[in-house]
XYZ file of C-alpha atoms in Angstrom:
589
model
C 23.531 -2.831 10.014
C 19.641 -3.093 10.102
C 17.582 -6.140 11.132
C 16.169 -6.139 7.400
C 20.019 -6.682 6.724
C 20.323 -9.204 9.436
C 17.363 -10.893 8.593
C 18.033 -10.971 4.763
C 21.721 -12.123 6.012
C 19.664 -15.245 7.535
C 17.839 -16.643 4.673
C 18.902 -17.251 1.227
C 16.296 -15.902 -1.757
C 16.978 -19.855 -3.644
C 14.845 -21.319 -0.552
C 12.817 -19.684 0.041
C 10.994 -18.750 -3.360
C 11.971 -22.834 -3.978
C 9.096 -23.545 -1.670
C 6.703 -21.623 -3.996
C 8.551 -21.759 -7.699
C 10.138 -24.824 -9.106
C 13.550 -23.475 -10.165
C 16.301 -24.681 -12.554
C 20.211 -23.909 -12.198
C 20.578 -21.319 -15.791
C 24.467 -20.366 -15.371
C 24.952 -18.230 -12.013
C 21.435 -17.775 -11.561
C 18.163 -19.439 -11.628
C 15.242 -19.671 -13.644
C 11.107 -21.028 -13.472
C 7.806 -20.065 -14.472
C 7.056 -16.858 -12.735
C 4.368 -16.679 -9.874
C 3.186 -13.363 -10.439
C 1.773 -13.951 -14.329
C 0.533 -16.138 -15.980
C 3.883 -17.558 -17.670
C 4.544 -19.987 -19.965
C 8.051 -19.330 -20.832
C 10.530 -19.714 -18.098
C 11.186 -15.785 -17.715
C 11.773 -15.716 -14.054
C 15.513 -15.384 -12.633
C 16.816 -15.621 -9.051
C 20.151 -14.498 -8.225
C 21.733 -15.992 -5.167
C 24.657 -14.146 -5.540
C 23.021 -10.408 -5.393
C 19.990 -12.183 -3.236
C 17.240 -10.601 -5.742
C 14.399 -11.985 -7.961
C 13.416 -10.680 -11.636
C 11.074 -11.554 -13.649
C 11.520 -10.164 -17.778
C 7.977 -10.696 -17.899
C 6.152 -8.946 -15.397
C 8.726 -6.503 -14.147
C 8.350 -8.000 -10.817
C 11.870 -8.007 -8.798
C 12.934 -7.373 -5.239
C 14.690 -8.862 -2.555
C 13.993 -11.945 -0.134
C 11.061 -9.484 1.416
C 9.439 -8.325 -1.516
C 9.034 -11.241 -2.494
C 7.289 -12.481 0.251
C 5.199 -9.800 0.333
C 4.254 -10.138 -3.231
C 3.519 -14.190 -2.966
C 1.077 -13.588 0.191
C 0.071 -10.540 0.031
C 1.521 -9.168 2.479
C 2.738 -5.319 4.513
C 6.199 -4.726 4.382
C 6.207 -4.934 8.199
C 3.995 -8.048 8.422
C 6.964 -9.683 5.449
C 9.401 -8.737 8.141
C 8.055 -10.483 10.996
C 7.343 -13.699 9.375
C 10.563 -13.722 8.027
C 12.305 -12.634 11.492
C 10.542 -15.550 12.753
C 12.355 -18.534 10.056
C 15.211 -16.811 12.213
C 14.555 -16.339 15.533
C 14.653 -12.731 15.730
C 11.165 -10.922 17.126
C 10.254 -7.583 15.198
C 7.993 -4.953 17.420
C 5.225 -2.599 15.939
C 8.339 -0.352 14.731
C 9.525 -2.684 12.316
C 12.664 -2.862 14.606
C 14.040 -6.217 16.642
C 12.358 -6.655 19.925
C 13.610 -6.640 23.080
C 11.961 -9.599 24.689
C 8.889 -6.812 25.869
C 7.448 -7.178 22.626
C 7.200 -11.319 22.329
C 6.157 -11.241 26.070
C 2.792 -9.001 25.131
C 1.599 -11.189 22.712
C 2.055 -13.809 25.267
C -0.096 -12.024 27.254
C -2.640 -10.869 25.139
C -2.502 -14.772 23.819
C -3.208 -15.814 27.930
C -6.183 -13.205 27.931
C -7.581 -14.487 25.263
C -8.364 -18.131 26.725
C -8.737 -16.819 29.866
C -11.858 -15.170 28.690
C -13.338 -18.010 25.854
C -12.589 -20.235 29.822
C -14.990 -18.203 31.097
C -17.287 -17.942 28.566
C -17.866 -21.409 27.440
C -16.252 -23.788 30.699
C -18.066 -21.470 33.629
C -20.904 -20.557 35.330
C -20.331 -16.775 34.924
C -20.917 -17.662 31.228
C -24.488 -18.922 31.000
C -26.047 -15.665 30.088
C -23.416 -14.060 27.810
C -24.035 -17.634 26.016
C -27.802 -17.327 26.365
C -27.270 -13.600 24.376
C -25.018 -14.830 21.907
C -27.566 -18.120 21.114
C -29.974 -15.703 20.633
C -28.007 -13.428 18.219
C -27.952 -16.541 16.141
C -23.910 -17.423 16.890
C -23.138 -21.036 17.573
C -20.149 -22.856 19.333
C -18.409 -22.891 16.427
C -18.059 -19.968 15.328
C -17.365 -18.659 18.735
C -14.724 -20.733 18.238
C -13.527 -19.835 15.280
C -13.171 -16.127 16.789
C -12.349 -17.008 19.593
C -15.043 -14.999 21.251
C -15.213 -14.426 24.693
C -16.583 -13.274 28.094
C -15.569 -10.270 30.745
C -17.645 -11.117 34.092
C -18.939 -8.669 35.676
C -15.937 -7.567 38.614
C -13.098 -4.793 38.889
C -10.271 -7.162 39.180
C -10.856 -10.816 38.260
C -8.711 -10.343 35.034
C -5.485 -8.349 37.344
C -6.138 -11.104 39.996
C -5.993 -14.055 37.443
C -2.564 -12.206 35.535
C -0.423 -11.613 38.545
C -1.127 -15.087 39.920
C 0.534 -15.519 36.391
C 3.165 -13.856 37.026
C 2.333 -10.941 34.241
C 2.856 -7.384 36.069
C 1.007 -4.424 36.724
C 2.596 -2.733 34.578
C 2.365 -4.969 31.960
C -1.198 -5.416 31.934
C -1.864 -1.412 31.811
C 0.625 -0.873 29.269
C -1.413 -3.290 27.001
C -4.852 -1.654 28.626
C -5.927 -4.577 29.581
C -6.580 -2.494 33.198
C -6.745 1.248 33.885
C -5.071 2.844 36.242
C -7.009 5.100 38.671
C -4.698 8.450 39.354
C -7.255 10.336 42.072
C -6.918 7.040 43.993
C -4.048 4.818 43.176
C -6.196 2.174 42.316
C -6.095 0.103 39.485
C -9.401 -2.033 37.553
C -9.949 -4.361 34.849
C -10.926 -2.322 31.704
C -13.499 -4.846 30.294
C -16.117 -5.715 32.645
C -19.024 -7.437 31.633
C -18.658 -7.561 28.106
C -18.966 -10.151 25.236
C -14.817 -10.147 24.582
C -13.773 -9.921 21.092
C -10.414 -10.819 20.114
C -8.473 -8.469 17.437
C -5.756 -10.889 15.704
C -3.553 -10.327 13.175
C -2.987 -12.782 10.510
C -0.108 -14.410 11.783
C -2.952 -15.629 14.772
C -1.771 -13.215 17.660
C -4.346 -11.238 19.945
C -3.402 -7.842 19.486
C -6.144 -6.132 21.242
C -9.681 -6.842 22.666
C -13.508 -5.236 21.849
C -16.304 -5.676 24.522
C -19.854 -5.325 24.519
C -22.361 -5.381 26.417
C -25.221 -7.771 27.189
C -27.649 -5.017 27.524
C -28.866 -0.972 25.719
C -25.742 0.160 28.372
C -23.370 2.754 27.174
C -21.166 2.628 26.264
C -21.661 -0.093 23.861
C -18.758 -1.145 23.012
C -14.959 -0.622 24.078
C -11.889 -0.990 22.708
C -8.373 -2.004 24.058
C -6.547 1.694 23.580
C -3.709 2.375 21.293
C -0.423 0.139 22.795
C 2.738 -1.479 21.462
C 1.316 -3.782 19.580
C -1.720 -2.406 18.868
C -2.747 -0.033 16.707
C -6.770 0.103 15.724
C -5.763 1.944 12.421
C -3.735 -0.974 10.922
C -5.928 -3.912 11.173
C -8.753 -4.821 10.524
C -11.000 -7.390 12.551
C -11.096 -10.778 10.911
C -8.823 -10.575 8.562
C -6.742 -13.794 10.505
C -10.352 -15.759 9.558
C -11.030 -14.637 6.223
C -8.409 -13.678 4.170
C -8.116 -16.904 2.452
C -11.525 -16.560 1.475
C -11.248 -13.170 -0.041
C -8.035 -13.923 -1.655
C -10.418 -17.078 -3.673
C -12.721 -14.368 -4.369
C -11.091 -11.386 -5.076
C -13.084 -9.614 -3.267
C -13.216 -8.518 0.635
C -16.800 -6.509 2.273
C -16.752 -4.508 4.705
C -18.639 -3.579 7.560
C -18.256 -1.991 10.110
C -19.039 -3.950 13.491
C -17.803 -7.113 15.264
C -20.940 -8.040 14.693
C -21.748 -7.997 11.308
C -18.557 -9.783 10.576
C -19.336 -12.490 12.563
C -22.581 -12.890 11.597
C -21.747 -12.598 7.905
C -18.954 -14.987 8.505
C -21.588 -17.478 9.699
C -24.395 -17.077 7.168
C -21.543 -18.592 4.713
C -20.285 -15.392 2.940
C -16.659 -15.487 4.839
C -14.857 -13.037 3.021
C -15.651 -10.088 4.670
C -13.687 -7.741 7.638
C -14.943 -5.118 9.832
C -13.482 -1.605 9.671
C -14.403 -1.568 13.833
C -16.369 1.431 13.555
C -13.787 4.114 13.264
C -12.313 6.092 9.801
C -11.333 3.970 7.681
C -7.368 4.651 7.191
C -4.651 4.597 4.242
C -3.302 1.449 6.222
C -6.218 -0.681 5.963
C -7.245 0.187 2.274
C -3.337 -0.783 1.381
C -3.808 -4.024 3.032
C -7.461 -4.892 1.265
C -5.406 -3.742 -2.171
C -2.439 -6.163 -1.717
C -5.660 -9.283 -1.378
C -8.774 -7.981 -3.247
C -9.606 -5.969 -6.873
C -12.892 -5.829 -6.220
C -14.355 -3.487 -2.554
C -17.412 -3.262 -1.401
C -18.779 -1.070 1.224
C -21.879 -2.748 3.468
C -21.338 0.385 6.061
C -24.714 0.490 8.815
C -27.765 2.215 6.619
C -27.770 5.775 9.521
C -26.289 8.941 8.275
C -23.319 7.664 10.333
C -23.427 5.204 7.810
C -23.882 7.158 4.879
C -20.920 9.392 5.986
C -18.684 6.763 6.677
C -19.218 5.436 3.525
C -18.276 8.086 1.181
C -14.923 8.361 4.129
C -14.069 5.188 3.746
C -14.500 4.997 -0.467
C -12.282 7.776 -0.871
C -9.651 6.744 1.056
C -9.897 3.232 -1.067
C -9.930 4.986 -3.979
C -6.393 7.078 -3.104
C -4.443 3.769 -2.829
C -6.116 2.505 -5.791
C -9.086 0.159 -5.219
C -11.827 -0.205 -6.889
C -14.713 0.244 -4.449
C -18.211 -0.281 -4.683
C -21.132 0.809 -2.595
C -23.664 -1.559 -1.101
C -27.074 -0.002 0.002
C -30.202 -1.457 1.382
C -33.601 0.125 2.777
C -34.765 -2.353 5.889
C -32.563 -3.253 8.424
C -30.316 -1.139 9.818
C -26.586 -3.184 9.578
C -25.299 -6.778 7.846
C -25.890 -8.441 11.448
C -29.958 -7.508 11.549
C -30.229 -8.142 7.611
C -28.651 -11.593 7.328
C -30.292 -12.680 9.996
C -33.994 -11.450 9.252
C -33.620 -12.521 4.586
C -30.828 -14.721 5.065
C -27.309 -14.349 3.019
C -28.658 -15.392 -0.186
C -30.441 -11.579 -0.353
C -27.471 -10.060 1.037
C -25.482 -11.191 -1.272
C -28.013 -9.769 -3.864
C -27.754 -6.915 -2.967
C -23.290 -7.209 -2.796
C -23.625 -8.489 -6.419
C -26.143 -5.183 -7.342
C -23.783 -2.784 -5.337
C -23.366 0.504 -7.231
C -19.405 1.920 -8.190
C -18.005 4.503 -6.054
C -19.250 7.347 -8.569
C -23.338 5.739 -9.442
C -23.580 5.972 -5.948
C -22.264 9.845 -5.658
C -24.512 10.773 -8.619
C -27.366 9.304 -7.218
C -26.829 10.616 -3.717
C -26.080 13.595 -5.034
C -28.866 14.134 -7.506
C -31.067 13.533 -4.799
C -29.642 15.523 -2.613
C -29.971 18.895 -4.931
C -32.806 20.170 -7.834
C -29.985 19.681 -11.097
C -33.629 21.751 -12.610
C -32.237 25.414 -10.852
C -28.951 27.265 -11.369
C -28.381 27.454 -7.404
C -29.026 23.274 -7.096
C -26.610 22.689 -10.355
C -23.703 24.870 -8.620
C -23.881 23.141 -5.917
C -24.225 19.382 -7.482
C -21.223 20.611 -10.333
C -19.151 21.696 -6.830
C -19.201 17.799 -5.044
C -19.720 15.538 -7.792
C -17.152 17.243 -10.523
C -13.938 16.638 -8.425
C -14.651 12.702 -8.103
C -15.384 12.978 -11.670
C -11.953 14.237 -12.297
C -10.385 11.280 -10.542
C -12.123 8.917 -13.539
C -9.035 8.655 -16.057
C -11.079 7.242 -18.649
C -12.446 10.427 -20.779
C -15.096 7.682 -22.476
C -16.346 6.952 -19.102
C -16.919 11.097 -18.007
C -18.142 11.951 -21.010
C -21.013 8.251 -19.888
C -21.526 10.695 -16.490
C -21.436 13.515 -18.408
C -24.457 12.277 -20.830
C -26.584 10.912 -18.142
C -26.309 14.139 -16.116
C -27.861 16.090 -19.314
C -30.672 13.749 -19.149
C -31.253 13.527 -15.789
C -31.256 17.529 -15.409
C -32.629 18.048 -19.371
C -29.030 20.458 -19.877
C -27.794 20.631 -22.991
C -24.867 17.912 -22.866
C -22.882 20.877 -24.716
C -23.178 22.892 -22.015
C -22.581 20.429 -19.332
C -19.013 19.670 -21.685
C -17.971 23.351 -20.932
C -18.804 23.220 -17.841
C -17.045 20.711 -16.919
C -13.914 21.254 -19.139
C -14.053 24.947 -17.675
C -13.777 23.495 -14.013
C -10.760 20.857 -15.133
C -9.239 23.749 -16.424
C -9.391 26.192 -13.173
C -7.915 23.337 -11.154
C -5.400 21.663 -14.067
C -1.808 21.380 -12.386
C 0.745 23.049 -15.541
C 3.583 20.328 -15.661
C 6.848 21.354 -17.517
C 8.342 19.058 -19.735
C 11.526 18.809 -20.705
C 12.088 17.166 -24.125
C 15.318 16.044 -25.650
C 15.845 17.547 -28.628
C 16.195 15.342 -32.840
C 20.848 15.141 -32.544
C 21.168 15.085 -36.003
C 23.853 11.955 -35.898
C 21.059 9.425 -34.146
C 17.736 9.729 -34.602
C 15.165 10.612 -31.457
C 14.381 7.152 -30.253
C 17.892 5.869 -30.267
C 19.147 8.630 -28.359
C 16.408 8.840 -25.336
C 17.221 4.533 -25.763
C 21.285 5.140 -25.379
C 20.401 7.837 -22.536
C 18.426 5.503 -20.881
C 20.433 2.845 -21.192
C 23.583 4.784 -19.809
C 22.252 6.257 -16.833
C 20.889 2.730 -16.186
C 24.463 1.758 -15.961
C 25.425 5.132 -13.992
C 22.795 3.802 -11.466
C 24.393 0.270 -11.575
C 27.375 1.505 -10.366
C 26.010 3.398 -7.419
C 24.272 0.613 -6.232
C 27.041 -1.758 -6.464
C 29.971 0.223 -5.070
C 29.904 3.431 -2.318
C 33.342 4.468 -4.009
C 31.737 4.704 -7.269
C 28.602 6.122 -6.070
C 30.986 8.773 -4.078
C 32.802 9.178 -8.012
C 29.539 9.765 -9.622
C 28.448 12.253 -7.029
C 31.544 14.741 -7.331
C 31.546 14.271 -10.853
C 27.645 14.669 -11.474
C 24.401 16.770 -10.235
C 21.089 14.688 -9.760
C 19.362 16.448 -12.648
C 21.858 13.738 -14.604
C 19.007 11.346 -14.262
C 15.927 12.259 -16.741
C 14.103 8.615 -16.162
C 12.233 9.752 -13.122
C 12.451 6.426 -11.279
C 16.465 6.801 -11.854
C 17.123 9.641 -10.314
C 14.366 9.354 -7.030
C 16.465 6.179 -6.439
C 20.104 8.156 -6.987
C 18.943 10.563 -4.375
C 17.690 8.346 -2.078
C 20.992 6.429 -2.303
C 23.373 9.720 -1.627
C 21.030 10.321 2.307
C 21.581 6.489 3.084
C 23.493 6.004 5.580
C 26.058 3.575 4.477
C 27.187 2.411 8.454
C 24.333 0.999 9.128
C 23.970 -1.775 6.159
C 24.044 -2.248 2.391
C 20.948 0.142 0.301
C 17.150 -0.886 0.845
C 13.749 0.682 -0.135
C 10.100 -0.922 1.195
C 8.747 1.158 -2.411
C 7.843 -1.426 -4.510
C 8.077 0.382 -7.348
C 12.002 1.052 -7.053
C 12.765 -2.185 -5.490
C 11.584 -3.736 -8.652
C 13.640 -1.353 -11.157
C 16.706 -1.882 -8.616
C 16.333 -5.964 -9.016
C 16.108 -5.317 -12.383
C 19.360 -3.351 -12.828
C 21.119 -6.039 -10.594
C 20.141 -9.118 -12.112
C 20.419 -7.664 -15.974
C 23.324 -4.934 -15.691
C 26.774 -6.635 -17.398
C 28.956 -4.100 -17.826
C 32.202 -4.453 -16.204
C 32.132 -2.450 -12.414
C 35.688 -1.063 -12.998
C 36.693 2.879 -12.542
C 37.710 3.289 -16.139
C 34.721 1.870 -17.412
C 32.236 4.130 -15.317
C 34.498 7.119 -16.688
C 34.203 6.093 -20.064
C 30.153 5.948 -19.336
C 30.187 9.262 -17.324
C 32.091 10.203 -20.654
C 29.580 9.302 -23.158
C 26.648 10.927 -21.021
C 28.322 13.935 -21.093
C 28.239 14.050 -24.894
C 25.650 13.120 -24.860
C 24.339 16.173 -22.698
C 26.704 18.505 -24.930
C 24.990 17.781 -27.949
C 21.507 18.090 -26.785
C 23.217 21.602 -25.799
C 24.651 22.170 -29.530
C 21.493 21.384 -31.304
C 19.767 23.743 -28.530
C 21.857 27.006 -29.808
C 21.952 25.757 -33.492
C 18.442 26.936 -33.095
C 18.877 29.818 -31.117
C 21.482 30.861 -33.925
C 19.063 30.647 -36.679
C 16.511 32.743 -35.251
C 19.818 35.035 -34.754
C 20.470 35.270 -37.884
C 17.229 35.804 -39.369
C 16.765 38.307 -37.391
C 19.948 39.994 -37.983
C 21.562 40.303 -34.722
C 25.337 40.223 -36.046
C 26.631 40.393 -32.204
C 24.228 37.428 -30.884
C 25.202 35.413 -34.387
C 28.308 35.546 -33.184
C 28.411 34.663 -29.269
C 26.530 31.954 -30.474
C 29.139 30.641 -33.103
C 32.044 30.711 -30.747
C 29.513 28.830 -28.773
C 28.904 26.318 -30.659
C 32.659 26.149 -31.292
C 33.535 25.314 -28.068
C 31.067 22.484 -27.399
C 31.844 20.830 -30.587
C 35.836 20.166 -29.976
C 34.442 20.148 -26.163
C 32.586 16.809 -27.605
C 35.177 15.627 -30.095
C 37.826 15.584 -27.179
C 35.690 13.543 -24.992
C 35.356 10.654 -28.440
C 39.386 11.488 -27.861
C 38.838 10.031 -23.754
C 36.762 7.241 -24.836
C 39.032 6.278 -27.307
C 41.965 6.420 -25.335
C 40.165 4.189 -22.477
C 39.498 2.089 -24.921
C 43.258 1.644 -25.686
């Protein structure tokens, strides 16, 4: 049994959801007002029998993990970790149950955080770094909030402290706290004479550390390497402290460095996180998308910052975020800016941040002279791919009109250039449509087939015996609804020895919940065979209609042999369709 299934077995979905939503018993289920949309009539259903929820209004649905993900804006792993802790199961970074080591790693890093804080705030070693932070305008309240600390200028002070606490050198090395010199065989502290920035996850545990020198020596910053509990590309600095404010404002400001994040927070701009100076990742983008609609990138204004802005914005847009870019002409970074100009001026820049396409348009217009042929070609090659990602044709046209005005290009020429670009890159998708049947309206046959496919999936989801029957009798392409086919194909690949089927896919889990809660068909072999027969009847009828069209063409062309061949096939299909109808009647008794 998988770890997620073990956790779900220990948690009752009604109990969990009741702590967020007032539920009322309704038959075998519970109903309430949906917490995911503006619900006035109870459309939110919770099934204690199936341990699923589904909203018939906004179509959200899933299991207990999905609910916690949605209500608390968590990733799958984060929700799994929180639920695991409710029932005494610790989860490691891979989403598997910890053997105790992961829990120990958290405890060690939390201890080290307290140690560094104590050195900074309570010892003579912390005097110089405290003065440094004071010159940077950092107050004690902010130090406490971000749990800042100091690593003294010693080769083994932390190592000795941890050894006295019973922490092995092996554990210290695994967590990146010490470095093992392979040539000499000696170990030494990684962080020495540096301000320490604990990197904390949303549950409050320290995953790793960043360290900054007190002068201008290099490297200015060093970080914990990858460890069993720390993946730099999966976490945003400051999110633990700022998550609630980001959700409240529905806006996240992304900066590069630790001090940028801390300075803005202290200045009252608390909806801020830092990428920690590395390339922005998809995981970080998804973490922000879950909690905010408006993402503003406010990176450093140097050349490296310009490149980071474009890379970061592209990652964010790929995961579906709305991205704006904030730039300024004076001061290098947000920390320096807010200390010199104050938060009001900085917030004005944030409010005037440009949508990504506007920012790129201005950047490329200044880079290339679009009044020349060469400059125009270079501009088109860089901007048109970005413009193609905008789904609204009216917005595309507005940008093209703006470019036409700026470049003094006739609009019709620009439209043609863009169309040529689009056509040259357009992917052709083969779309198979269902022919209209003579005995039923097109809308009816589509709805009927979708309903039968949904019923098939209901059988497959609820009993491996039914899944095996469907597998033997039908091919996966029997499902014309893309999501149904995807769920069915995943079912075919699922190892049921490890437990019941589940998926982390947000879209598919909602569909599964909707099917399981709303479908009322009897789960029996007779009913399954009837469903298969009815679906086969629709497929055969479609084939018959296609053959009738071919027959009409053959008759018009005078092809006697082809006409006879098609007429024979149509007659065979008609008999088969009729026999399916007879089988249905015998099943119904």
